[in-house]
Amino acid sequence: MANKVYVETTLNGETVEFLCEPRQSLLEVLRDVLGFTGAKEGCLTGDCGACSVIIDGRVVCSCLVLGVEAQGKTIETVEGMARDGQLHPLQQKFLEHAALQCGICTPGFLVAAKALLDRNPNPTEHEVRYALAGNLCRCTGYDKIVRAVLDAAAVMRGGTHGVTGA
Amino acid sequence: MELQEHKFKVIGTRPIRHDGVDKVTGRAKYGADISLPGMLHAKVLRSPHAHARIKSIDVSAALALPGVKAVITGKDLPELPPGSQQMGELVVNPRYLSMNIMARDKVLYDGHAVAAVAATSPHIAEEALKLIKVEYEILPPVLDVRKAMQDDAPILLPELRTSGTPEKSDKPTNIASQVRFARGDLEAGFRAADVIVEREFTTSMVHQGYIEPHNAVAQYNADGHGTIWVSTQGPFSVRELCSHILQMPLGNIKVVPAEIGGGFGGKTTVYLEPLALLLAKKTGRPVKMVMSRAEVLRATGPTSGSYIRCKMGATKEGKITAAQVWMAYEAGAFPGSPVGAGCMTILAPYALENLQIDGFDVVLNKPKTCAYRAPGATNAAFAAETVIDELAEKLGIDPLEFRRRNGAKEGTAQPAGPQFRRIGYIETVEAIMNSEHYRSPLPHVPGKLVGRGVASGFWFNAGFQSTAIVSINSDGTANVVTGSPDIGGTRAACAMIAAEVLGLKAEEVNPVVTDTESIGHTDVTGGSRVTFATGYAVYEAAQDAVRQLKERAATIWKVKPEDVVYQDGVVSCVNNGHEPMTLKQLAGRLARAGGPVTGRAAVNPRGVGPGFATHVVDIAVDPETGKVDILRYTAAQDVGKAVHPSYVEGQIQGGVAQGIGWALNEEYYYDENGIMRNTGFLDYRIPTCLDLPMIETILVEVPNPGHPLGIRGVGEVPIVPPPAAIANALYRAIGVRMTELPMSPAKVAKAVLEKNKAPQ
């Protein structure tokens, strides 16, 4: 397949090499080439945020990025959030607050929320809502998601990382 | 064993859901995440016309494209006899269903499937679609429900005749059926009224808007057996519908439910599944199909747009004396709108002696509708609850007090006839009356017009068939196996019910959702039925396991089983000196005391407890732009017994959010040719988290007498009140009764403008 392009990128802290067609989106590469199916396809038009990943510190819709654009970039996906068998505080708080129902939007929300807390460890409710407005959830009405993010931020500010009791 | 509410140890607590870690780490496998070796990818060619005759389809160029393995059209699907049949809780017309998933001689809506291509990559399949040549003869579309009912309307289905008419007609029509509910003396009722309000309402088609598009992966083996992996609310329905559409023996089809990314009723039927299985059969390779968002919006079932006329009269004392409703619902291209449910829900919260409700199911050139959360009830409540609000206003009675005076309670006859058993409607009205929200003054928002509105809603909830297996592990933990896809936390609810009976912790029970060959028949995850009906099966299966555990202990102790007591996970003997055993101790001895213990139950419970809700909302309206902001929202609901309160609250909050979207933004927008113009989430705009406040919930627990744990379904009714509650708030804010959904900024701004222009 001479029409494939060689790409080297950093995915969740590890160097990854892959071949992809120029027309393949980063979302398609992550899911179908690399087997990272945590990012979900909800719309392919950048409207729902289910495919959110962090590239070089910025949250983006991976359906709007080409796979070849990953060359030399640093990419974080939901699969990289838990470390050493410990859930990220956001993951833990999503569980404790019942911030997911069907769960299809959850990876995107977690990634977008991580990008928010990475740059603003003490967001207001409005700032959380603003930061997550690019992620659609049809199940929860967002109430418990926003609470989970605010609670996770508080825990992270307090220096408590990893799993905490329910 | 009788479980008394005050003794609940697990039910009512908030454990972490068992499937949660998989879902926050990206490990949970949804349908689109499944890949098989050698798998092909298939795409669907869809009609660019709302109504057209297919003159010819030429697939030769598509078939010649390298990488294309098969193309199917309507000719590849078996022709099925006309007529409907009962399938579980669904009344299905397999012929129409087959025509909906792949057009035959006519396309009936923009997006109607015309052909499907399987190829080695999704991109090649898409390229191949462009090479299929379809010759159409364009026909005039009919897009308005009232126009579709006229005698001179373009006819969609030449063989269709109206059912439910007093006299049989042989005239082609778009009216698929009509239904009437009536009692008392309507004219006398209106004569007795001091105030009469009559209004017309229209609502647009809206979509469930689940974030996960439809998907299916199918494999067909040389022995005639096929397997489908799919995100569906009803794996058993998929099996049954595929069996009918493809004329395959039901037992030759296995459906494996993947995790499901939302459904809200929209994933209770089939679209891709039979096509994927047929393509797998044709190619001998696994085939995967995933819809785009535009395909989801154009070609899967939204819920009906509608036209509703509602007239009610009441006395000075605030008693409703008569109600008359006329409602026509858009079925889409094939019969089957939820107008019947609309008729049966619209007046259900009220005790009425004199009523008449007429409903019409009408086909037109839009996608075939499918269930959407309390199907039919939200449109209906928008009409009735607005008229109720206006009656209360004209009579000078608080709108909640007016509802309380007329509210249905135990023994009240429903519009459809049967009397309610113990229900909690009045309790939800009082919960809002007494809420901090309703008692606090409306906030002042500079530059905005503010208003507060209330509304109520009713939904039947469903029972239907469920099967459950509860097996005891040798370490004293348990597994619960059901066939109900977990769309919002029902694994946790089922595990908690088993844990309650067995005296275990929720975490000591592993809930599993399995395929159609590994559990007995189980109807769809829908109708707010899983925690009620599958939970009922789990309860009975756990009781069955307890009976067996008592027998085993009796064997070990050489006593009669009736002398053994099982309480809080400990077996003890009533009348001699045997040392009590914990479940863990007993489980470890089962191998030498008769073998493993597995409880099982299959149920079709009759004691369904209906759901009632009353909501209050505060809004602020920008008089310049017509934009409505939700300032505060509180929902009270009779939830029977909340098994996992967090997920009950979540159902209410999610239903309210959908209802707010329906009220303010969402609509299928068609141009004059019947082409849908808002086929993405940018233009079909569902609420984001920036559009909503926190949604407060009040869980009213009036136990359902028809369930051993008092459980009622909770999922659907919260979508019913919001449009009416917001319309009523808008009236308080701008002084205009809004009678058309959605109440979009343009309509609200126009209403403000006209109100200000009108002579005072």
PDB file of C-alpha atoms in Angstrom, chain B residues 446-563:
ATOM      1  CA  PRO B 446     -31.669  42.961  34.669  1.00  0.00           C
ATOM      2  CA  GLY B 447     -32.832  43.473  31.100  1.00  0.00           C
ATOM      3  CA  LYS B 448     -34.704  40.172  31.027  1.00  0.00           C
ATOM      4  CA  LEU B 449     -38.313  39.150  31.460  1.00  0.00           C
ATOM      5  CA  VAL B 450     -38.665  36.430  34.050  1.00  0.00           C
ATOM      6  CA  GLY B 451     -41.390  33.875  34.587  1.00  0.00           C
ATOM      7  CA  ARG B 452     -42.187  30.719  36.514  1.00  0.00           C
ATOM      8  CA  GLY B 453     -44.203  27.816  35.159  1.00  0.00           C
ATOM      9  CA  VAL B 454     -45.381  24.442  36.374  1.00  0.00           C
ATOM     10  CA  ALA B 455     -46.655  21.358  34.605  1.00  0.00           C
ATOM     11  CA  SER B 456     -47.343  17.701  35.303  1.00  0.00           C
ATOM     12  CA  GLY B 457     -46.929  14.517  33.337  1.00  0.00           C
ATOM     13  CA  PHE B 458     -47.988  10.897  33.271  1.00  0.00           C
ATOM     14  CA  TRP B 459     -46.522   7.755  31.786  1.00  0.00           C
ATOM     15  CA  PHE B 460     -47.810   4.175  32.038  1.00  0.00           C
ATOM     16  CA  ASN B 461     -44.447   2.388  32.403  1.00  0.00           C
ATOM     17  CA  ALA B 462     -44.156  -1.153  31.119  1.00  0.00           C
ATOM     18  CA  GLY B 463     -43.916  -4.666  32.506  1.00  0.00           C
ATOM     19  CA  PHE B 464     -43.283  -7.366  29.899  1.00  0.00           C
ATOM     20  CA  GLN B 465     -41.079 -10.409  29.949  1.00  0.00           C
ATOM     21  CA  SER B 466     -37.740 -10.805  31.678  1.00  0.00           C
ATOM     22  CA  THR B 467     -35.529 -13.681  32.710  1.00  0.00           C
ATOM     23  CA  ALA B 468     -32.802 -13.762  35.347  1.00  0.00           C
ATOM     24  CA  ILE B 469     -30.293 -16.238  36.736  1.00  0.00           C
ATOM     25  CA  VAL B 470     -28.648 -15.833  40.124  1.00  0.00           C
ATOM     26  CA  SER B 471     -25.800 -18.245  40.796  1.00  0.00           C
ATOM     27  CA  ILE B 472     -23.871 -18.601  44.025  1.00  0.00           C
ATOM     28  CA  ASN B 473     -20.075 -18.703  43.776  1.00  0.00           C
ATOM     29  CA  SER B 474     -18.084 -20.984  46.055  1.00  0.00           C
ATOM     30  CA  ASP B 475     -16.775 -17.948  47.970  1.00  0.00           C
ATOM     31  CA  GLY B 476     -20.287 -16.796  48.814  1.00  0.00           C
ATOM     32  CA  THR B 477     -20.469 -14.060  46.210  1.00  0.00           C
ATOM     33  CA  ALA B 478     -23.087 -14.203  43.461  1.00  0.00           C
ATOM     34  CA  ASN B 479     -23.523 -13.591  39.750  1.00  0.00           C
ATOM     35  CA  VAL B 480     -26.674 -12.104  38.260  1.00  0.00           C
ATOM     36  CA  VAL B 481     -27.261 -12.790  34.575  1.00  0.00           C
ATOM     37  CA  THR B 482     -29.961 -10.969  32.632  1.00  0.00           C
ATOM     38  CA  GLY B 483     -30.770 -10.131  29.022  1.00  0.00           C
ATOM     39  CA  SER B 484     -31.449  -6.429  29.586  1.00  0.00           C
ATOM     40  CA  PRO B 485     -28.857  -4.128  28.002  1.00  0.00           C
ATOM     41  CA  ASP B 486     -27.679  -1.627  30.615  1.00  0.00           C
ATOM     42  CA  ILE B 487     -28.412   1.811  29.246  1.00  0.00           C
ATOM     43  CA  GLY B 488     -28.118   3.806  32.427  1.00  0.00           C
ATOM     44  CA  GLY B 489     -27.140   1.843  35.505  1.00  0.00           C
ATOM     45  CA  THR B 490     -29.473  -1.148  35.578  1.00  0.00           C
ATOM     46  CA  ARG B 491     -26.657  -3.642  36.136  1.00  0.00           C
ATOM     47  CA  ALA B 492     -26.126  -1.896  39.455  1.00  0.00           C
ATOM     48  CA  ALA B 493     -29.856  -1.932  40.235  1.00  0.00           C
ATOM     49  CA  CYS B 494     -30.144  -5.663  39.460  1.00  0.00           C
ATOM     50  CA  ALA B 495     -27.059  -6.457  41.547  1.00  0.00           C
ATOM     51  CA  MET B 496     -28.440  -4.410  44.436  1.00  0.00           C
ATOM     52  CA  ILE B 497     -31.765  -6.254  44.371  1.00  0.00           C
ATOM     53  CA  ALA B 498     -29.979  -9.622  44.447  1.00  0.00           C
ATOM     54  CA  ALA B 499     -27.655  -8.359  47.186  1.00  0.00           C
ATOM     55  CA  GLU B 500     -30.634  -7.230  49.253  1.00  0.00           C
ATOM     56  CA  VAL B 501     -32.263 -10.667  49.075  1.00  0.00           C
ATOM     57  CA  LEU B 502     -29.042 -12.617  49.611  1.00  0.00           C
ATOM     58  CA  GLY B 503     -27.725 -10.416  52.396  1.00  0.00           C
ATOM     59  CA  LEU B 504     -24.627  -9.485  50.420  1.00  0.00           C
ATOM     60  CA  LYS B 505     -23.009  -6.163  49.692  1.00  0.00           C
ATOM     61  CA  ALA B 506     -23.695  -4.705  46.236  1.00  0.00           C
ATOM     62  CA  GLU B 507     -20.016  -5.179  45.411  1.00  0.00           C
ATOM     63  CA  GLU B 508     -20.290  -8.911  46.167  1.00  0.00           C
ATOM     64  CA  VAL B 509     -22.709  -9.426  43.294  1.00  0.00           C
ATOM     65  CA  ASN B 510     -21.474  -9.428  39.692  1.00  0.00           C
ATOM     66  CA  PRO B 511     -24.163  -8.375  37.229  1.00  0.00           C
ATOM     67  CA  VAL B 512     -23.828  -9.647  33.664  1.00  0.00           C
ATOM     68  CA  VAL B 513     -25.815  -8.800  30.522  1.00  0.00           C
ATOM     69  CA  THR B 514     -25.666 -11.692  28.110  1.00  0.00           C
ATOM     70  CA  ASP B 515     -26.677 -12.717  24.589  1.00  0.00           C
ATOM     71  CA  THR B 516     -29.867 -14.254  23.231  1.00  0.00           C
ATOM     72  CA  GLU B 517     -28.550 -17.819  23.559  1.00  0.00           C
ATOM     73  CA  SER B 518     -27.435 -17.516  27.159  1.00  0.00           C
ATOM     74  CA  ILE B 519     -30.616 -16.319  28.879  1.00  0.00           C
ATOM     75  CA  GLY B 520     -34.340 -16.734  28.389  1.00  0.00           C
ATOM     76  CA  HIS B 521     -36.433 -14.272  26.446  1.00  0.00           C
ATOM     77  CA  THR B 522     -36.193 -10.736  27.719  1.00  0.00           C
ATOM     78  CA  ASP B 523     -38.043  -7.823  26.167  1.00  0.00           C
ATOM     79  CA  VAL B 524     -36.424  -4.499  25.360  1.00  0.00           C
ATOM     80  CA  THR B 525     -34.695  -2.128  27.698  1.00  0.00           C
ATOM     81  CA  GLY B 526     -37.496   0.377  27.336  1.00  0.00           C
ATOM     82  CA  GLY B 527     -40.794   1.414  28.835  1.00  0.00           C
ATOM     83  CA  SER B 528     -38.991   2.198  32.085  1.00  0.00           C
ATOM     84  CA  ARG B 529     -39.187  -1.538  32.662  1.00  0.00           C
ATOM     85  CA  VAL B 530     -35.748  -2.926  33.493  1.00  0.00           C
ATOM     86  CA  THR B 531     -35.494  -2.152  37.205  1.00  0.00           C
ATOM     87  CA  PHE B 532     -39.194  -3.000  37.573  1.00  0.00           C
ATOM     88  CA  ALA B 533     -39.515  -6.188  35.484  1.00  0.00           C
ATOM     89  CA  THR B 534     -35.977  -7.516  35.115  1.00  0.00           C
ATOM     90  CA  GLY B 535     -35.486  -6.432  38.717  1.00  0.00           C
ATOM     91  CA  TYR B 536     -38.580  -8.502  39.547  1.00  0.00           C
ATOM     92  CA  ALA B 537     -37.014 -11.524  37.825  1.00  0.00           C
ATOM     93  CA  VAL B 538     -33.762 -10.949  39.714  1.00  0.00           C
ATOM     94  CA  TYR B 539     -35.712 -10.721  42.974  1.00  0.00           C
ATOM     95  CA  GLU B 540     -37.507 -14.000  42.249  1.00  0.00           C
ATOM     96  CA  ALA B 541     -34.305 -15.708  41.083  1.00  0.00           C
ATOM     97  CA  ALA B 542     -32.512 -14.610  44.243  1.00  0.00           C
ATOM     98  CA  GLN B 543     -35.427 -15.922  46.313  1.00  0.00           C
ATOM     99  CA  ASP B 544     -35.140 -19.196  44.390  1.00  0.00           C
ATOM    100  CA  ALA B 545     -31.433 -19.329  45.297  1.00  0.00           C
ATOM    101  CA  VAL B 546     -32.297 -18.664  48.950  1.00  0.00           C
ATOM    102  CA  ARG B 547     -34.809 -21.545  48.936  1.00  0.00           C
ATOM    103  CA  GLN B 548     -32.111 -23.850  47.581  1.00  0.00           C
ATOM    104  CA  LEU B 549     -29.546 -22.595  50.074  1.00  0.00           C
ATOM    105  CA  LYS B 550     -31.959 -23.369  52.909  1.00  0.00           C
ATOM    106  CA  GLU B 551     -32.459 -26.886  51.520  1.00  0.00           C
ATOM    107  CA  ARG B 552     -28.705 -27.433  51.385  1.00  0.00           C
ATOM    108  CA  ALA B 553     -28.247 -26.231  54.950  1.00  0.00           C
ATOM    109  CA  ALA B 554     -31.071 -28.563  55.963  1.00  0.00           C
ATOM    110  CA  THR B 555     -29.266 -31.436  54.248  1.00  0.00           C
ATOM    111  CA  ILE B 556     -26.026 -30.624  56.029  1.00  0.00           C
ATOM    112  CA  TRP B 557     -27.796 -30.312  59.390  1.00  0.00           C
ATOM    113  CA  LYS B 558     -30.169 -33.198  58.696  1.00  0.00           C
ATOM    114  CA  VAL B 559     -33.209 -31.035  59.520  1.00  0.00           C
ATOM    115  CA  LYS B 560     -36.293 -29.995  57.571  1.00  0.00           C
ATOM    116  CA  PRO B 561     -35.819 -27.061  55.147  1.00  0.00           C
ATOM    117  CA  GLU B 562     -38.661 -25.205  56.865  1.00  0.00           C
ATOM    118  CA  ASP B 563     -36.622 -25.198  60.065  1.00  0.00           C
TER     119      ASP B 563
END
